[in-house]
Coordinates of C-alpha atoms in Angstrom, one line a residue:
Chain L
M272 CA 133.3 76.8 120.3
T273 CA 132.7 80.6 119.1
L274 CA 134.9 82.8 116.9
H275 CA 136.2 85.3 119.7
I276 CA 139.0 87.2 120.4
D277 CA 139.8 90.2 122.9
I278 CA 141.2 92.8 120.3
S279 CA 143.0 94.2 123.2
E280 CA 145.2 91.0 123.8
E281 CA 146.7 91.7 120.5
N282 CA 148.0 94.8 118.8
L283 CA 146.4 96.2 115.4
A284 CA 149.5 95.8 113.7
G285 CA 149.7 92.2 114.5
I286 CA 146.1 91.5 113.0
L287 CA 147.1 93.5 109.7
A288 CA 150.1 91.8 109.3
K289 CA 148.5 88.4 109.6
A290 CA 145.4 89.9 107.2
F291 CA 148.3 90.7 104.4
R292 CA 149.7 86.8 104.8
N293 CA 145.9 85.3 104.5
R294 CA 145.6 84.7 100.9
S295 CA 141.6 84.3 101.3
F296 CA 141.6 87.7 103.0
L297 CA 143.5 89.5 100.4
A298 CA 141.6 88.3 97.5
G299 CA 138.4 89.1 99.0
F300 CA 139.2 92.4 99.9
V301 CA 140.6 93.1 96.5
I302 CA 137.6 91.8 94.8
T303 CA 135.3 93.7 97.2
A304 CA 137.0 97.0 97.1
L305 CA 137.3 96.7 93.3
V306 CA 133.2 96.2 93.2
A307 CA 132.6 98.9 95.5
A308 CA 134.9 101.3 93.3
V309 CA 133.1 100.4 90.4
A310 CA 129.7 101.2 92.0
L311 CA 131.1 104.5 93.2
I312 CA 132.6 105.3 89.9
S313 CA 129.0 104.7 88.3
F314 CA 128.0 107.8 90.1
F315 CA 130.2 109.9 88.3
W316 CA 130.9 108.0 84.9
T317 CA 129.8 105.3 83.1
P318 CA 131.3 104.4 79.5
F319 CA 127.6 105.1 78.0
D320 CA 124.4 106.5 79.4
V321 CA 122.2 103.8 80.8
T322 CA 119.1 105.7 80.2
R323 CA 119.5 106.3 76.5
L324 CA 117.9 103.5 74.1
I325 CA 119.9 103.5 70.7
I326 CA 117.9 100.7 68.8
A327 CA 120.4 100.9 66.1
D328 CA 122.9 99.6 68.2
K329 CA 120.7 96.5 69.7
T330 CA 122.1 93.1 70.8
Q331 CA 125.7 93.8 69.4
G332 CA 128.4 91.4 70.8
P333 CA 131.3 92.4 72.9
S334 CA 133.6 94.7 70.9
L335 CA 136.0 97.6 71.6
T336 CA 133.5 100.1 72.2
H337 CA 131.2 97.9 74.1
W338 CA 133.4 95.6 75.7
F339 CA 130.6 93.5 77.1
G340 CA 128.1 93.8 74.1
T341 CA 125.0 95.7 74.0
D342 CA 121.4 94.6 75.4
H343 CA 118.0 94.5 73.1
F344 CA 117.6 98.2 73.7
G345 CA 121.4 99.1 72.7
R346 CA 122.2 99.9 76.0
D347 CA 125.7 99.3 77.1
I348 CA 126.0 96.3 79.1
L349 CA 129.3 97.0 81.0
S350 CA 127.8 100.7 82.2
M351 CA 124.6 98.8 83.0
I352 CA 126.5 96.4 85.2
M353 CA 128.4 99.6 86.9
V354 CA 125.0 100.9 87.8
G355 CA 123.7 97.6 88.7
A356 CA 126.5 97.2 91.1
R357 CA 125.4 100.3 93.0
N358 CA 121.9 99.0 93.2
S359 CA 123.0 95.4 94.3
I360 CA 125.1 96.7 96.9
A361 CA 122.6 99.1 98.5
V362 CA 119.9 96.5 98.7
A363 CA 122.2 94.2 100.3
L364 CA 123.7 96.5 102.7
V365 CA 120.7 97.9 104.1
A366 CA 119.1 94.3 104.5
V367 CA 122.1 93.5 106.7
G368 CA 121.5 96.8 108.5
I369 CA 117.9 95.7 109.2
G370 CA 119.2 92.3 110.2
M371 CA 122.0 93.5 112.5
G372 CA 119.7 96.3 113.9
V373 CA 117.0 94.1 115.0
G374 CA 118.8 90.7 115.2
V375 CA 121.6 91.7 117.7
P376 CA 119.6 93.3 120.2
L377 CA 117.2 90.6 120.2
G378 CA 119.5 88.0 120.7
A379 CA 122.1 89.9 123.2
F380 CA 118.8 90.5 125.1
A381 CA 117.9 86.8 125.1
A382 CA 121.2 85.6 126.0
A383 CA 121.4 88.5 128.9
R384 CA 117.8 87.4 130.3
G385 CA 117.7 83.8 129.6
G386 CA 114.4 81.5 130.7
I387 CA 111.2 82.3 129.3
V388 CA 112.4 85.8 127.3
D389 CA 115.5 83.4 125.9
E390 CA 113.0 80.8 124.8
A391 CA 110.2 83.4 123.1
V392 CA 113.0 85.1 121.2
M393 CA 114.3 81.7 120.0
R394 CA 110.6 80.4 119.0
L395 CA 110.3 83.6 117.1
N396 CA 113.3 83.0 115.3
D397 CA 112.0 79.4 114.3
L398 CA 108.9 81.4 113.0
V399 CA 110.9 83.5 110.9
F400 CA 113.0 80.7 109.8
A401 CA 110.1 78.7 108.5
F402 CA 109.7 81.7 105.6
P403 CA 112.5 81.3 103.2
A404 CA 113.2 84.7 101.9
L405 CA 111.7 84.3 98.5
L406 CA 108.6 83.3 100.2
S407 CA 108.4 86.2 102.7
A408 CA 109.1 88.2 99.5
I409 CA 106.3 87.2 97.6
M410 CA 104.1 87.5 100.4
I411 CA 105.2 91.3 101.0
T412 CA 104.8 91.6 97.1
A413 CA 101.5 90.4 97.3
I414 CA 100.6 93.1 99.7
F415 CA 102.6 96.3 98.7
G416 CA 103.4 95.3 95.0
P417 CA 106.9 95.0 93.5
G418 CA 110.0 97.0 94.1
A419 CA 113.3 97.4 95.3
L420 CA 112.3 98.8 99.0
N421 CA 110.1 95.7 99.4
A422 CA 112.8 93.5 98.3
I423 CA 115.0 94.9 100.9
I424 CA 112.5 94.7 103.8
A425 CA 112.0 90.8 102.7
I426 CA 115.8 90.0 102.7
G427 CA 116.2 92.2 105.8
I428 CA 113.2 90.3 107.8
F429 CA 114.9 87.0 106.8
N430 CA 118.5 88.4 108.2
I431 CA 117.0 89.2 111.8
P432 CA 116.8 85.5 112.9
V433 CA 120.2 84.8 111.7
F434 CA 122.0 87.8 113.4
A435 CA 119.6 86.9 116.7
R436 CA 121.1 83.2 116.7
V437 CA 124.7 84.3 116.1
A438 CA 124.6 87.2 118.7
R439 CA 122.8 84.9 121.0
A440 CA 125.3 82.2 120.9
G441 CA 128.3 84.5 121.1
A442 CA 127.0 86.1 124.3
L443 CA 126.1 83.2 125.9
A444 CA 129.7 82.1 125.5
I445 CA 130.9 85.7 127.1
W446 CA 128.4 85.4 130.0
P447 CA 130.0 82.9 132.2
R448 CA 133.6 84.7 131.9
E449 CA 135.2 85.8 134.9
F450 CA 135.3 89.5 133.8
I451 CA 131.5 89.7 133.4
L452 CA 131.5 88.2 137.2
A453 CA 133.8 91.2 138.0
A454 CA 131.6 93.5 136.1
R455 CA 128.4 92.2 138.1
A456 CA 130.4 92.3 141.3
A457 CA 131.1 96.0 140.5
G458 CA 127.1 96.4 140.6
K459 CA 126.8 96.8 137.0
G460 CA 123.2 95.8 135.3
R461 CA 122.6 93.4 132.7
T462 CA 122.3 96.1 130.1
L463 CA 125.3 97.9 131.0
I464 CA 127.4 94.9 130.8
T465 CA 125.8 93.8 127.6
L466 CA 127.0 97.2 126.1
E467 CA 130.3 97.4 127.6
H468 CA 131.5 93.9 127.9
V469 CA 129.3 91.3 125.8
L470 CA 129.0 93.3 122.5
P471 CA 132.4 94.4 121.8
N472 CA 133.6 91.0 122.4
I473 CA 131.2 89.5 119.7
V474 CA 131.8 92.3 117.1
T475 CA 134.2 90.2 115.2
L476 CA 131.5 87.1 114.9
L477 CA 129.0 89.8 113.8
L478 CA 131.4 91.0 111.0
V479 CA 131.9 87.5 109.5
Q480 CA 128.2 86.8 109.6
G481 CA 127.7 90.2 108.1
T482 CA 129.8 89.7 105.2
I483 CA 128.0 86.3 104.6
Q484 CA 124.5 87.7 104.7
F485 CA 125.7 90.5 102.5
A486 CA 126.7 87.9 99.9
L487 CA 123.4 86.3 100.4
G488 CA 121.7 89.5 100.1
I489 CA 123.3 90.3 96.6
L490 CA 122.1 86.8 95.5
A491 CA 118.8 87.3 96.9
E492 CA 118.2 90.9 95.7
A493 CA 119.3 89.2 92.0
G494 CA 116.8 86.3 92.5
L495 CA 113.9 88.6 93.2
S496 CA 114.7 91.3 90.7
Y497 CA 115.2 88.4 88.1
V498 CA 111.6 87.0 88.9
G499 CA 110.3 90.7 88.8
L500 CA 109.7 91.3 92.6
G501 CA 112.7 93.4 93.1
T502 CA 114.3 96.3 91.5
Q503 CA 112.1 97.8 88.7
P504 CA 113.1 98.8 85.3
P505 CA 114.3 101.2 84.1
M506 CA 116.8 101.1 86.9
P507 CA 119.5 98.7 85.7
S508 CA 119.8 95.6 87.9
W509 CA 121.6 92.4 87.4
G510 CA 118.9 90.2 88.2
R511 CA 116.5 92.1 85.6
M512 CA 119.5 91.8 83.1
L513 CA 119.5 87.9 83.6
F514 CA 115.7 88.0 82.9
D515 CA 115.9 89.9 79.8
A516 CA 118.6 88.0 78.5
Q517 CA 116.9 84.5 79.1
T518 CA 114.8 84.8 76.1
R519 CA 117.5 86.0 73.7
M520 CA 120.1 83.4 74.8
V521 CA 120.6 81.9 71.4
A522 CA 121.0 85.4 69.7
A523 CA 122.9 87.2 72.5
P524 CA 124.5 84.9 75.2
W525 CA 126.6 87.8 76.2
M526 CA 123.7 89.4 77.8
A527 CA 123.4 86.6 80.3
L528 CA 127.0 85.8 80.6
F529 CA 128.5 89.2 82.2
P530 CA 125.7 90.0 84.6
G531 CA 125.9 86.9 86.1
M532 CA 129.8 86.9 86.3
A533 CA 129.3 90.3 87.9
I534 CA 127.1 88.3 90.5
A535 CA 129.4 85.5 91.0
V536 CA 132.6 87.6 91.3
T537 CA 130.8 90.2 93.7
V538 CA 129.5 87.2 96.0
L539 CA 133.1 85.3 95.6
G540 CA 134.8 88.2 97.0
L541 CA 132.5 88.8 100.0
N542 CA 132.8 85.1 100.9
L543 CA 136.6 84.8 100.6
L544 CA 136.7 88.4 102.9
G545 CA 134.3 86.6 105.3
D546 CA 136.4 83.4 105.3
G547 CA 139.6 85.4 105.7
I548 CA 138.2 87.4 108.6
A549 CA 137.3 84.2 110.1
D550 CA 140.7 82.5 109.9
I551 CA 142.6 85.8 111.0
L552 CA 140.4 86.2 114.3
D553 CA 139.5 82.8 115.2
P554 CA 142.2 81.5 117.7
R555 CA 141.3 78.2 117.2
S556 CA 142.1 77.9 113.4
R557 CA 145.3 79.6 114.2
R558 CA 146.1 76.7 116.7
Q559 CA 145.5 74.1 113.9
R560 CA 147.6 75.6 111.0
Chain E
M791 CA 114.5 60.8 124.4
T792 CA 110.8 60.8 124.6
A793 CA 110.9 64.4 126.4
Y794 CA 113.3 65.6 123.7
L795 CA 111.2 64.3 120.7
L796 CA 107.9 65.8 122.2
K797 CA 109.2 68.9 122.9
R798 CA 110.6 69.4 119.3
L799 CA 107.2 68.3 118.1
A800 CA 105.4 70.6 120.3
I801 CA 107.9 73.5 119.0
A802 CA 107.1 72.5 115.4
L803 CA 103.3 72.4 115.9
A804 CA 103.3 76.1 117.7
T805 CA 105.5 77.3 114.7
L806 CA 103.0 76.1 112.3
A807 CA 100.3 77.5 114.0
L808 CA 102.1 80.8 114.0
A809 CA 103.0 80.8 110.7
S810 CA 99.4 80.1 109.9
M811 CA 98.2 83.3 111.7
V812 CA 101.0 85.2 110.0
V813 CA 99.6 84.1 106.6
F814 CA 96.0 84.9 107.8
A815 CA 96.7 88.5 108.9
V816 CA 98.8 89.2 105.8
L817 CA 95.9 88.2 103.7
E818 CA 93.5 90.4 106.0
I819 CA 95.8 93.4 105.4
I820 CA 95.8 93.0 101.9
P821 CA 93.4 96.0 100.4
G822 CA 90.5 94.5 98.2
D823 CA 87.5 92.6 99.0
P824 CA 87.6 89.0 97.5
A825 CA 83.8 89.0 96.9
R826 CA 84.0 92.2 95.0
L827 CA 86.9 91.0 92.8
M828 CA 85.0 87.9 92.1
L829 CA 82.0 89.7 90.8
G830 CA 83.7 92.5 88.7
L831 CA 83.2 96.2 88.9
N832 CA 79.5 96.1 87.5
A833 CA 78.3 94.1 90.7
S834 CA 75.9 96.0 92.7
A835 CA 76.2 96.3 96.5
E836 CA 73.7 93.9 97.5
Q837 CA 75.1 91.2 95.2
V838 CA 78.5 91.7 96.7
E839 CA 76.8 91.8 100.1
L840 CA 75.3 88.2 99.6
L841 CA 78.4 86.7 98.1
R842 CA 80.3 88.0 101.3
N843 CA 77.6 86.3 103.1
Q844 CA 77.8 83.4 101.3
M845 CA 81.7 83.2 101.4
G846 CA 81.5 83.9 105.1
L847 CA 83.5 87.0 104.8
D848 CA 81.1 89.1 107.4
A849 CA 81.9 86.4 110.1
P850 CA 84.3 87.9 113.2
L851 CA 88.1 87.7 112.4
A852 CA 88.5 84.8 114.6
A853 CA 85.9 82.7 113.4
R854 CA 87.1 83.4 109.8
Y855 CA 90.6 82.4 111.1
L856 CA 89.4 79.1 112.7
R857 CA 87.4 78.0 109.6
W858 CA 90.3 78.8 107.4
A859 CA 92.6 76.9 109.4
G860 CA 90.5 74.1 110.0
G861 CA 90.0 74.0 106.2
L862 CA 93.7 73.3 105.8
L863 CA 93.9 70.6 108.1
S864 CA 91.2 68.8 106.0
L865 CA 93.2 70.0 103.1
D866 CA 90.4 72.1 101.7
F867 CA 92.0 75.4 100.7
G868 CA 89.2 76.9 99.3
R869 CA 88.6 77.8 95.6
S870 CA 90.9 79.7 93.3
Y871 CA 89.2 83.1 92.2
T872 CA 90.6 82.7 88.7
Y873 CA 90.5 79.0 87.7
S874 CA 87.2 78.4 89.5
V875 CA 88.5 75.1 90.9
P876 CA 89.5 73.9 94.2
V877 CA 93.0 75.2 95.2
I878 CA 93.6 71.5 96.2
D879 CA 93.0 70.1 92.8
L880 CA 95.8 73.1 91.3
V881 CA 98.1 71.9 94.1
R882 CA 97.8 68.4 93.3
E883 CA 98.4 68.5 89.8
R884 CA 101.6 71.0 90.6
V885 CA 103.3 69.3 93.5
V886 CA 104.0 66.2 91.6
V887 CA 106.4 68.3 89.5
S888 CA 107.7 70.4 92.4
L889 CA 108.2 67.6 94.9
P890 CA 110.3 65.3 92.6
L891 CA 112.3 68.1 91.5
A892 CA 113.2 69.2 95.1
L893 CA 113.9 65.6 96.1
I894 CA 116.2 64.9 93.2
A895 CA 118.0 68.2 93.7
L896 CA 118.5 67.2 97.3
A897 CA 119.8 63.8 96.6
L898 CA 122.2 65.1 93.9
S899 CA 123.5 67.5 96.2
T900 CA 124.0 65.0 99.0
V901 CA 125.8 62.5 96.7
I902 CA 127.9 65.2 95.3
A903 CA 128.7 66.8 98.4
I904 CA 129.8 64.2 101.1
P905 CA 132.4 62.1 98.9
V906 CA 134.0 65.7 98.0
G907 CA 133.9 66.6 101.6
L908 CA 135.4 63.1 102.5
F909 CA 138.0 63.7 99.9
S910 CA 138.9 67.1 100.9
A911 CA 139.2 66.6 104.6
S912 CA 141.4 63.7 104.3
R913 CA 143.5 65.6 102.0
R914 CA 143.6 68.8 104.3
G915 CA 145.9 71.6 102.7
R916 CA 146.9 69.3 99.8
A917 CA 146.4 70.3 95.9
G918 CA 143.2 68.2 95.9
D919 CA 141.9 69.7 98.7
T920 CA 142.6 73.3 97.4
I921 CA 141.1 72.7 94.1
A922 CA 138.0 70.9 95.4
M923 CA 137.4 74.0 97.9
G924 CA 138.2 76.2 95.4
A925 CA 135.4 75.0 93.2
A926 CA 133.2 75.1 96.1
Q927 CA 133.9 78.5 96.7
L928 CA 132.7 79.3 93.0
G929 CA 129.9 77.2 93.7
V930 CA 128.5 79.0 96.5
A931 CA 129.1 82.2 94.6
V932 CA 127.2 81.5 91.4
P933 CA 123.5 82.3 91.5
N934 CA 121.4 79.1 90.6
F935 CA 119.1 80.8 87.9
W936 CA 122.3 82.2 86.2
F937 CA 123.8 78.5 86.3
A938 CA 120.6 77.3 85.0
L939 CA 120.7 79.6 81.9
M940 CA 124.2 78.7 81.3
L941 CA 123.2 74.9 81.4
I942 CA 120.4 75.3 79.0
Y943 CA 122.8 77.3 76.7
L944 CA 125.3 74.3 77.1
F945 CA 123.3 71.1 77.1
A946 CA 119.9 72.2 75.2
V947 CA 121.0 75.0 72.7
W948 CA 124.3 73.9 71.9
L949 CA 124.6 70.0 72.5
R950 CA 120.8 69.4 72.2
L951 CA 120.9 66.7 74.9
V952 CA 117.9 67.8 76.9
P953 CA 114.8 69.8 76.1
A954 CA 115.4 73.5 77.1
G955 CA 112.3 73.6 78.9
G956 CA 108.9 72.2 79.5
F957 CA 107.5 69.1 81.1
P958 CA 105.7 66.5 79.3
G959 CA 103.9 65.3 82.4
W960 CA 104.3 61.7 84.0
S961 CA 102.0 60.4 81.7
A962 CA 104.3 60.5 78.8
G963 CA 106.5 58.0 80.8
V964 CA 108.8 58.1 83.6
W965 CA 112.2 58.5 81.4
P966 CA 110.8 61.8 79.5
A967 CA 109.8 63.3 82.7
L968 CA 112.7 62.8 84.4
K969 CA 114.9 63.8 81.4
S970 CA 113.1 67.2 81.3
L971 CA 113.6 67.3 85.2
L972 CA 117.4 66.6 85.1
L973 CA 118.8 70.2 84.4
P974 CA 116.5 72.0 86.8
A975 CA 117.8 69.6 89.4
V976 CA 121.4 69.9 88.5
A977 CA 120.9 73.8 88.6
L978 CA 119.2 73.7 92.1
A979 CA 121.7 70.8 93.2
L980 CA 125.3 72.3 92.4
P981 CA 125.1 75.5 94.4
Q982 CA 123.9 73.7 97.4
A983 CA 126.3 70.8 96.9
A984 CA 129.1 73.5 97.1
I985 CA 127.9 74.8 100.6
L986 CA 127.1 71.1 101.8
A987 CA 130.8 69.9 100.5
R988 CA 132.3 73.0 102.8
V989 CA 130.4 71.9 105.9
T990 CA 130.9 68.4 105.5
R991 CA 134.9 69.2 105.2
S992 CA 135.0 71.2 108.1
A993 CA 132.9 69.1 110.3
L994 CA 135.2 66.2 109.6
I995 CA 138.1 68.1 110.2
E996 CA 136.8 68.8 113.4
V997 CA 136.0 65.1 114.1
L998 CA 139.5 63.9 113.0
H999 CA 141.2 65.6 115.7
E1000 CA 139.3 63.7 118.3
D1001 CA 141.0 61.0 120.5
Y1002 CA 138.5 58.2 119.4
I1003 CA 139.8 58.8 115.8
R1004 CA 143.4 58.2 117.0
T1005 CA 142.3 55.2 119.1
A1006 CA 140.6 53.7 115.8
R1007 CA 143.7 54.0 114.0
A1008 CA 146.0 52.7 116.6
K1009 CA 144.0 49.4 116.9
G1010 CA 144.6 49.0 113.4
L1011 CA 141.6 50.1 111.4
P1012 CA 142.5 51.1 107.7
Y1013 CA 142.0 54.7 107.2
R1014 CA 139.0 54.4 104.8
A1015 CA 137.1 52.4 107.6
V1016 CA 137.8 55.1 110.2
L1017 CA 137.0 57.9 108.0
W1018 CA 133.6 56.5 106.8
R1019 CA 132.4 54.8 109.9
H1020 CA 133.7 56.5 112.8
A1021 CA 134.3 60.2 111.4
L1022 CA 131.5 60.6 109.0
R1023 CA 129.0 59.3 111.6
N1024 CA 130.4 61.8 114.0
A1025 CA 130.1 64.6 111.5
M1026 CA 126.5 64.0 110.8
I1027 CA 125.1 66.5 113.0
P1028 CA 126.2 69.8 111.2
V1029 CA 125.7 68.0 107.9
L1030 CA 122.0 67.4 108.6
T1031 CA 121.3 70.8 110.1
I1032 CA 122.5 72.3 106.9
L1033 CA 120.7 69.8 104.7
G1034 CA 117.4 70.8 106.7
L1035 CA 118.1 74.2 106.2
Q1036 CA 118.7 73.6 102.5
F1037 CA 115.5 72.1 102.0
A1038 CA 114.0 75.4 102.5
F1039 CA 116.2 77.2 99.9
L1040 CA 115.8 74.4 97.6
L1041 CA 111.8 75.0 97.7
A1042 CA 112.3 78.5 97.3
G1043 CA 114.9 77.7 94.5
T1044 CA 112.3 75.7 92.6
I1045 CA 109.9 78.6 92.6
I1046 CA 112.5 80.5 90.4
I1047 CA 113.9 77.4 88.6
E1048 CA 110.5 76.4 87.8
N1049 CA 109.9 79.8 86.0
I1050 CA 113.5 79.4 84.0
F1051 CA 112.5 75.9 82.6
Y1052 CA 108.6 76.4 82.2
L1053 CA 108.0 73.7 84.7
P1054 CA 104.2 73.7 85.7
G1055 CA 105.1 73.2 89.3
L1056 CA 104.1 75.2 92.4
G1057 CA 106.5 77.7 91.8
R1058 CA 105.0 78.9 88.5
L1059 CA 101.3 78.4 90.1
V1060 CA 102.4 81.2 92.7
F1061 CA 103.8 83.5 90.3
Q1062 CA 100.8 83.1 87.9
A1063 CA 98.6 83.7 91.1
I1064 CA 100.5 86.9 92.0
T1065 CA 99.9 88.5 88.7
Q1066 CA 96.3 87.6 88.7
R1067 CA 96.0 88.5 92.4
D1068 CA 94.5 85.3 93.1
L1069 CA 95.4 85.3 96.6
I1070 CA 93.8 82.4 98.2
V1071 CA 96.1 80.5 95.8
V1072 CA 99.2 82.6 97.0
E1073 CA 98.3 82.0 100.5
S1074 CA 97.8 78.2 100.3
V1075 CA 100.9 77.4 98.5
V1076 CA 103.0 79.8 100.8
M1077 CA 101.3 77.9 103.8
L1078 CA 102.2 74.5 102.2
L1079 CA 106.0 75.2 101.7
V1080 CA 106.2 76.8 105.3
A1081 CA 104.7 73.6 106.4
A1082 CA 107.0 71.5 104.4
V1083 CA 110.0 73.5 105.5
I1084 CA 108.9 73.1 109.3
A1085 CA 108.3 69.3 108.7
V1086 CA 111.8 68.8 107.2
N1087 CA 113.2 70.7 110.4
L1088 CA 111.5 68.4 112.5
L1089 CA 112.7 65.3 110.8
V1090 CA 116.1 66.7 111.0
D1091 CA 115.7 67.1 114.6
L1092 CA 114.5 63.6 115.1
S1093 CA 117.3 62.4 113.0
Y1094 CA 119.8 64.0 115.4
A1095 CA 118.6 60.9 117.8
V1096 CA 119.2 58.5 115.5
V1097 CA 122.8 59.5 114.6
D1098 CA 123.8 60.5 118.2
P1099 CA 123.0 57.6 120.7
R1100 CA 123.8 60.2 123.5
L1101 CA 120.8 62.3 122.5
R1102 CA 118.4 59.0 123.1
S1103 CA 119.8 58.0 126.4
R1104 CA 119.3 61.9 127.8
Q1105 CA 116.5 62.6 129.9

């Protein structure tokens, strides 16, 4: 049932060879690397300065100088998308970190203890799942006010039960295995077994879920910024750019087109990457192929 | 079976109770005294004290929680600070927009996704499957609010087929009202349909490997009958699970989509309430949406028993 592999059974070169034959992985990897590169480059160089408003250049269509056109303040949209990439990636990455950091130990602990501890963790999961990310963001914003940090917290909290569930399901499949029995016979405690034997065996599972949550985080950050609860101007963000574009759809459709495509391409890349990793490392899908 | 149902019901109720405590606690943390907020800056300390007493704000925490939760049960959410009307009236006005929107979107998403999933699963690995799943990959990646903007540009600005936003109200007739919900529903439904189609496909592929499918084919049933009667039914559990989860996303999605299309639904209400710091409205709507999510997930749990007879006979 689970996506599980002992890396040791297979050499790394074999996995890499398989990775390069997997179209989904390759496409996802190239797109994701490209987006990451763009975000990194934006630290050193963008075609135009995104903090300078040149009203004379406002709402120009795509041209050779401004490939993606300019916004209502005359800012270069391509440059804003580059800086926005940085912001999106940072928010989604930290949110995944929060989800993994809290969720995985919770899930692994629930699986190791079982019984009432397991039940309590799962019910806590139900509770968090009842609050869609946007709702918890709304509540957090109602208390602390809007901002990128609160968006990270809201998305991160929503990620916790997701990772707890995946880690628990993965760990439950590992616990009945013989090498665990051997470790127990050797006198190792549950915590040590979890750390030394269970976690290494569910890493790929977590990696796949990580890319999915990363993609969802990008979408969620864009949504929150779009409604004004996430990243605040003047920091460029993809969601905020779409908000600015909304009222200018007729006069400047490019203002909406390009930031949306940036989001879609980034999410697509991450999803393809996740699918690819799952394909490569899942012994079952290998058999069916 | 009864034990299963009772356990699910108990869990749903406990989750609801815990969620209400979380929402209540969040409101307790928020700085600012509602009584002072209502009276404005010029109110004297005595006036504020009097109102606090009238509003029951000086009661102990537990008593206030019980009163609030009891109010929720009898649909008494309190009064909006800004509109000075009972919150339930505001909710009643708005829910007739949000609920139909979410339901139409859910129906659309299901109607699109299940046939696409069936199509793809039965042509696994062939050109049709590749194209359909490629489209689904794109659909998953596209943010619904951007998709909504593109739809507005195409159908409202360019082709002028539907209004770009606004809601005439159900009193203007069912068709004009439905027409203004159409684009928002499509915008909500398509990304969800893409996810659902992928899940349906992989669940079906799993099932199609089973022995009973081979048996059904061997006894001479046509492929279509096997696919619809045997395979689809057995693939329903993961599909239903995702449908339940999607309802939560749809509800959250309506919050954003309503703002794009200027629909006077619960989402718009919540945003206005946030900017006006009308917290009683925020907490009521959040509580209502959370209750809806819990209720739908309970329904999904119960429907497992309908779909899967094995669950019914299990003790």
